[in-house]
């Protein structure tokens, strides 16, 4: 993997060569890996120079994610662990059922119950993680669909497909064709925050930028959007660890 030296510190980075891009773009993932998207015509020397100019920013972002991981070390998927469901904390309950083909998750008696077969160790964690993610994904899709139905007509927009995914750095996105892609973790948040994220994307169907017009449209739908937005900025990074 290519690298640069910054104050005697080795900074490795990945390079993704793209056909469509005309300029270079840099981001640091939550695992600390720096990634450069570069047009095909850029030379290695140009890419290295581009990364070198942003070396202090890369180190800053890597430190941020290390601190974030320290404060929010992630879920252990064990009995009694707290999980947020639409802003309400539920305790995890593990149940074993011999012969179960597909692990599943459901809310029962104010607990988030995960039912698995006889797995142990890494296999158990993988089974529980899959069940929990699938359950949150379905909940996010169900709640998001209701929000879209509620606000699309008022905004006079016709969204495309609603997709639930596992974006590493985004809560949501809206394509030019009108498809809306949402992070499955959104159903961990209070409903007003989930609603803000979705309405934000619906407003992009009227204007794709973040101009003054965009924020006026958003405010006409959600007058208190700033409060919801602040919650997302303050609490969102911790939610995204799992």
Tab-separated table of C-alpha atoms in Angstrom:
chain	number	residue	atom	x	y	z
A	1	UNK	CA	0.000	0.000	0.000
A	2	UNK	CA	1.442	3.449	-0.872
A	3	UNK	CA	2.335	5.777	1.976
A	4	UNK	CA	3.718	9.187	2.873
A	5	UNK	CA	5.649	10.355	5.917
A	6	UNK	CA	4.246	13.146	8.068
A	7	UNK	CA	6.285	14.204	11.102
A	8	UNK	CA	7.969	10.779	11.086
A	9	UNK	CA	4.556	9.118	11.026
A	10	UNK	CA	3.748	6.688	8.242
A	11	UNK	CA	0.381	7.386	6.597
A	12	UNK	CA	-0.813	4.634	4.295
A	13	UNK	CA	-3.535	5.281	1.754
A	14	UNK	CA	-5.584	3.358	-0.787
A	15	UNK	CA	-6.051	4.626	-4.328
A	16	UNK	CA	-9.236	3.957	-6.279
A	17	UNK	CA	-8.951	4.881	-9.937
A	18	UNK	CA	-12.279	6.016	-11.381
A	19	UNK	CA	-13.409	6.593	-14.950
A	20	UNK	CA	-15.939	9.349	-14.301
A	21	UNK	CA	-14.153	11.549	-11.777
A	22	UNK	CA	-12.380	14.647	-13.059
A	23	UNK	CA	-10.793	15.643	-9.754
A	24	UNK	CA	-9.312	13.813	-6.787
A	25	UNK	CA	-11.201	13.266	-3.536
A	26	UNK	CA	-9.952	12.079	-0.166
A	27	UNK	CA	-11.747	10.556	2.802
A	28	UNK	CA	-10.768	8.718	5.971
A	29	UNK	CA	-12.879	5.725	6.936
A	30	UNK	CA	-13.898	4.860	10.484
A	31	UNK	CA	-11.183	2.208	10.608
A	32	UNK	CA	-8.616	4.938	9.981
A	33	UNK	CA	-7.825	3.988	6.388
A	34	UNK	CA	-7.301	6.952	4.062
A	35	UNK	CA	-8.754	6.512	0.586
A	36	UNK	CA	-8.132	8.590	-2.522
A	37	UNK	CA	-10.427	8.536	-5.546
A	38	UNK	CA	-8.415	9.643	-8.549
A	39	UNK	CA	-9.179	10.078	-12.243
A	40	UNK	CA	-7.449	7.673	-14.569
A	41	UNK	CA	-5.195	10.368	-16.028
A	42	UNK	CA	-3.614	11.321	-12.665
A	43	UNK	CA	-0.060	10.100	-12.115
A	44	UNK	CA	1.185	8.412	-8.959
A	45	UNK	CA	3.279	11.465	-8.187
A	46	UNK	CA	0.236	13.720	-8.434
A	47	UNK	CA	-1.766	11.464	-6.130
A	48	UNK	CA	1.049	11.336	-3.595
A	49	UNK	CA	1.395	15.129	-3.675
A	50	UNK	CA	-2.378	15.480	-3.199
A	51	UNK	CA	-2.278	13.237	-0.117
A	52	UNK	CA	0.815	14.961	1.243
A	53	UNK	CA	-0.890	18.365	1.165
A	54	UNK	CA	-3.693	16.943	3.297
A	55	UNK	CA	-1.570	14.908	5.683
A	56	UNK	CA	-2.413	16.971	8.779
A	57	UNK	CA	-6.141	16.582	8.051
A	58	UNK	CA	-5.737	12.819	7.652
A	59	UNK	CA	-3.981	12.528	11.025
A	60	UNK	CA	-6.673	14.692	12.621
A	61	UNK	CA	-9.468	12.460	11.268
A	62	UNK	CA	-7.658	9.291	12.334
A	63	UNK	CA	-7.310	10.685	15.865
A	64	UNK	CA	-11.006	11.596	15.840
A	65	UNK	CA	-12.053	8.062	14.929
A	66	UNK	CA	-9.725	6.520	17.531
A	67	UNK	CA	-11.287	8.720	20.206
A	68	UNK	CA	-14.757	7.891	18.922
A	69	UNK	CA	-14.001	4.194	19.184
A	70	UNK	CA	-12.636	4.688	22.702
A	71	UNK	CA	-15.834	6.453	23.818
A	72	UNK	CA	-18.110	4.103	21.880
A	73	UNK	CA	-16.286	0.760	21.736
A	74	UNK	CA	-19.137	-1.004	19.971
A	75	UNK	CA	-21.624	-3.644	20.992
A	76	UNK	CA	-20.508	-6.951	22.459
A	77	UNK	CA	-23.826	-8.657	21.671
A	78	UNK	CA	-24.285	-10.170	25.097
A	79	UNK	CA	-27.199	-10.655	27.480
A	80	UNK	CA	-28.334	-7.461	29.169
A	81	UNK	CA	-26.578	-5.121	26.760
A	82	UNK	CA	-28.540	-1.966	25.946
A	83	UNK	CA	-29.752	-1.284	22.393
A	84	UNK	CA	-31.578	1.835	21.280
A	85	UNK	CA	-34.780	1.234	19.311
A	86	UNK	CA	-36.311	4.453	17.976
A	87	UNK	CA	-34.664	6.280	20.862
A	88	UNK	CA	-35.849	3.847	23.551
A	89	UNK	CA	-33.297	1.608	25.269
A	90	UNK	CA	-34.026	-2.129	25.341
A	91	UNK	CA	-31.973	-4.888	26.923
A	92	UNK	CA	-30.685	-7.701	24.745
A	93	UNK	CA	-31.878	-11.217	25.536
A	94	UNK	CA	-30.244	-14.260	23.951
A	95	UNK	CA	-32.336	-17.376	23.457
A	96	UNK	CA	-31.194	-20.683	22.002
A	97	UNK	CA	-33.425	-22.950	19.957
A	98	UNK	CA	-31.860	-26.170	18.711
A	99	UNK	CA	-32.402	-26.869	15.043
A	100	UNK	CA	-33.220	-23.256	14.162
A	101	UNK	CA	-32.197	-22.681	10.533
A	102	UNK	CA	-32.180	-18.892	10.435
A	103	UNK	CA	-31.423	-16.738	13.516
A	104	UNK	CA	-33.920	-13.952	14.093
A	105	UNK	CA	-34.557	-10.946	16.301
A	106	UNK	CA	-37.758	-9.453	17.729
A	107	UNK	CA	-39.021	-7.230	20.533
A	108	UNK	CA	-40.666	-9.197	23.305
A	109	UNK	CA	-41.503	-8.158	26.880
A	110	UNK	CA	-39.607	-4.879	26.449
A	111	UNK	CA	-36.477	-6.733	25.425
A	112	UNK	CA	-34.677	-7.134	22.130
A	113	UNK	CA	-34.654	-10.912	21.877
A	114	UNK	CA	-32.219	-12.698	19.563
A	115	UNK	CA	-32.907	-16.369	18.864
A	116	UNK	CA	-30.085	-18.557	17.563
A	117	UNK	CA	-29.193	-22.230	17.239
A	118	UNK	CA	-26.248	-23.674	19.156
A	119	UNK	CA	-23.491	-21.443	17.804
A	120	UNK	CA	-20.531	-20.455	19.957
A	121	UNK	CA	-17.659	-17.983	19.700
A	122	UNK	CA	-17.276	-16.106	16.423
A	123	UNK	CA	-20.113	-18.088	14.833
A	124	UNK	CA	-22.468	-16.970	17.591
A	125	UNK	CA	-21.481	-13.331	17.229
A	126	UNK	CA	-21.912	-13.501	13.454
A	127	UNK	CA	-25.354	-15.084	13.804
A	128	UNK	CA	-26.482	-12.515	16.372
A	129	UNK	CA	-25.092	-9.608	14.379
A	130	UNK	CA	-26.865	-10.770	11.224
A	131	UNK	CA	-30.176	-11.195	13.060
A	132	UNK	CA	-29.969	-7.793	14.760
A	133	UNK	CA	-29.010	-5.960	11.566
A	134	UNK	CA	-31.780	-7.637	9.595
A	135	UNK	CA	-34.326	-6.670	12.228
A	136	UNK	CA	-33.161	-3.032	12.361
A	137	UNK	CA	-33.110	-2.891	8.552
A	138	UNK	CA	-36.724	-4.054	8.344
A	139	UNK	CA	-37.759	-1.576	11.048
A	140	UNK	CA	-35.963	1.277	9.282
A	141	UNK	CA	-37.659	0.417	5.990
A	142	UNK	CA	-41.085	0.239	7.622
A	143	UNK	CA	-40.754	3.552	9.470
A	144	UNK	CA	-39.099	5.280	6.523
A	145	UNK	CA	-41.857	4.188	4.141
A	146	UNK	CA	-44.430	5.795	6.420
A	147	UNK	CA	-42.441	9.049	6.554
A	148	UNK	CA	-42.058	9.112	2.769
A	149	UNK	CA	-45.792	8.591	2.273
A	150	UNK	CA	-46.516	11.369	4.766
A	151	UNK	CA	-44.256	14.037	3.286
A	152	UNK	CA	-43.808	13.241	-0.422
A	153	UNK	CA	-47.291	14.449	-1.306
A	154	UNK	CA	-46.914	17.665	0.705
A	155	UNK	CA	-43.631	18.381	-1.063
A	156	UNK	CA	-45.124	17.434	-4.436
A	157	UNK	CA	-42.268	15.009	-5.182
A	158	UNK	CA	-42.221	11.451	-6.450
A	159	UNK	CA	-39.337	9.517	-4.910
A	160	UNK	CA	-37.987	6.407	-6.595
A	161	UNK	CA	-37.053	3.230	-4.786
A	162	UNK	CA	-36.337	3.166	-1.074
A	163	UNK	CA	-33.228	1.145	-0.274
A	164	UNK	CA	-31.763	0.196	3.096
A	165	UNK	CA	-28.004	-0.302	3.213
A	166	UNK	CA	-24.895	-0.335	5.383
A	167	UNK	CA	-23.219	2.946	4.462
A	168	UNK	CA	-20.046	3.521	6.415
A	169	UNK	CA	-20.072	7.324	6.295
A	170	UNK	CA	-23.595	8.433	5.417
A	171	UNK	CA	-27.006	8.324	7.004
A	172	UNK	CA	-28.769	8.724	3.689
A	173	UNK	CA	-28.371	9.724	0.065
A	174	UNK	CA	-30.594	10.604	-2.865
A	175	UNK	CA	-29.707	9.694	-6.449
A	176	UNK	CA	-30.496	11.812	-9.483
A	177	UNK	CA	-33.149	9.255	-10.427
A	178	UNK	CA	-34.887	9.859	-7.096
A	179	UNK	CA	-33.919	6.648	-5.318
A	180	UNK	CA	-33.342	7.148	-1.598
A	181	UNK	CA	-30.783	5.016	0.219
A	182	UNK	CA	-30.896	4.906	4.013
A	183	UNK	CA	-28.527	3.598	6.669
A	184	UNK	CA	-30.115	0.683	8.538
A	185	UNK	CA	-29.022	2.237	11.865
A	186	UNK	CA	-31.547	5.070	11.515
A	187	UNK	CA	-34.124	3.086	13.506
A	188	UNK	CA	-31.787	3.273	16.494
A	189	UNK	CA	-32.551	6.996	16.636
A	190	UNK	CA	-35.606	8.835	17.948
A	191	UNK	CA	-38.371	9.044	15.346
A	192	UNK	CA	-38.065	12.865	14.962
A	193	UNK	CA	-34.404	12.435	13.957
A	194	UNK	CA	-35.183	9.603	11.551
A	195	UNK	CA	-37.901	11.802	10.080
A	196	UNK	CA	-35.455	14.695	9.643
A	197	UNK	CA	-32.979	12.537	7.707
A	198	UNK	CA	-35.658	11.268	5.329
A	199	UNK	CA	-37.318	14.650	4.769
A	200	UNK	CA	-33.845	16.079	4.098
A	201	UNK	CA	-33.472	13.615	1.222
A	202	UNK	CA	-36.993	14.261	-0.052
A	203	UNK	CA	-36.161	17.968	-0.242
A	204	UNK	CA	-33.257	17.076	-2.513
A	205	UNK	CA	-35.829	15.948	-5.057
A	206	UNK	CA	-36.726	19.621	-5.381
A	207	UNK	CA	-33.167	20.920	-5.306
A	208	UNK	CA	-30.019	18.793	-5.221
A	209	UNK	CA	-27.817	21.357	-3.505
A	210	UNK	CA	-27.787	22.856	-0.013
A	211	UNK	CA	-28.705	26.340	-1.132
A	212	UNK	CA	-30.775	28.797	0.864
A	213	UNK	CA	-33.802	27.570	-1.089
A	214	UNK	CA	-33.167	24.001	0.089
A	215	UNK	CA	-33.131	25.018	3.764
A	216	UNK	CA	-36.277	27.135	3.305
A	217	UNK	CA	-38.098	24.127	1.869
A	218	UNK	CA	-36.891	21.908	4.690
A	219	UNK	CA	-37.924	24.427	7.327
A	220	UNK	CA	-41.385	24.739	5.804
A	221	UNK	CA	-41.855	21.015	6.431
A	222	UNK	CA	-39.948	20.696	9.714
A	223	UNK	CA	-39.784	24.069	11.485
A	224	UNK	CA	-37.609	22.549	14.237
A	225	UNK	CA	-35.196	20.788	11.889
A	226	UNK	CA	-32.188	22.507	13.512
A	227	UNK	CA	-32.886	20.787	16.829
A	228	UNK	CA	-33.145	17.405	15.114
A	229	UNK	CA	-30.022	18.113	13.093
A	230	UNK	CA	-28.055	18.988	16.225
A	231	UNK	CA	-29.052	15.692	17.851
A	232	UNK	CA	-27.802	13.841	14.778
A	233	UNK	CA	-24.474	15.672	14.832
A	234	UNK	CA	-24.027	15.187	18.575
A	235	UNK	CA	-25.264	11.617	19.067
A	236	UNK	CA	-25.055	10.126	15.581
A	237	UNK	CA	-21.370	9.157	15.597
A	238	UNK	CA	-21.929	6.940	18.651
A	239	UNK	CA	-24.859	5.174	17.025
A	240	UNK	CA	-22.830	4.438	13.931
A	241	UNK	CA	-20.210	2.384	15.787
A	242	UNK	CA	-22.300	-0.798	15.712
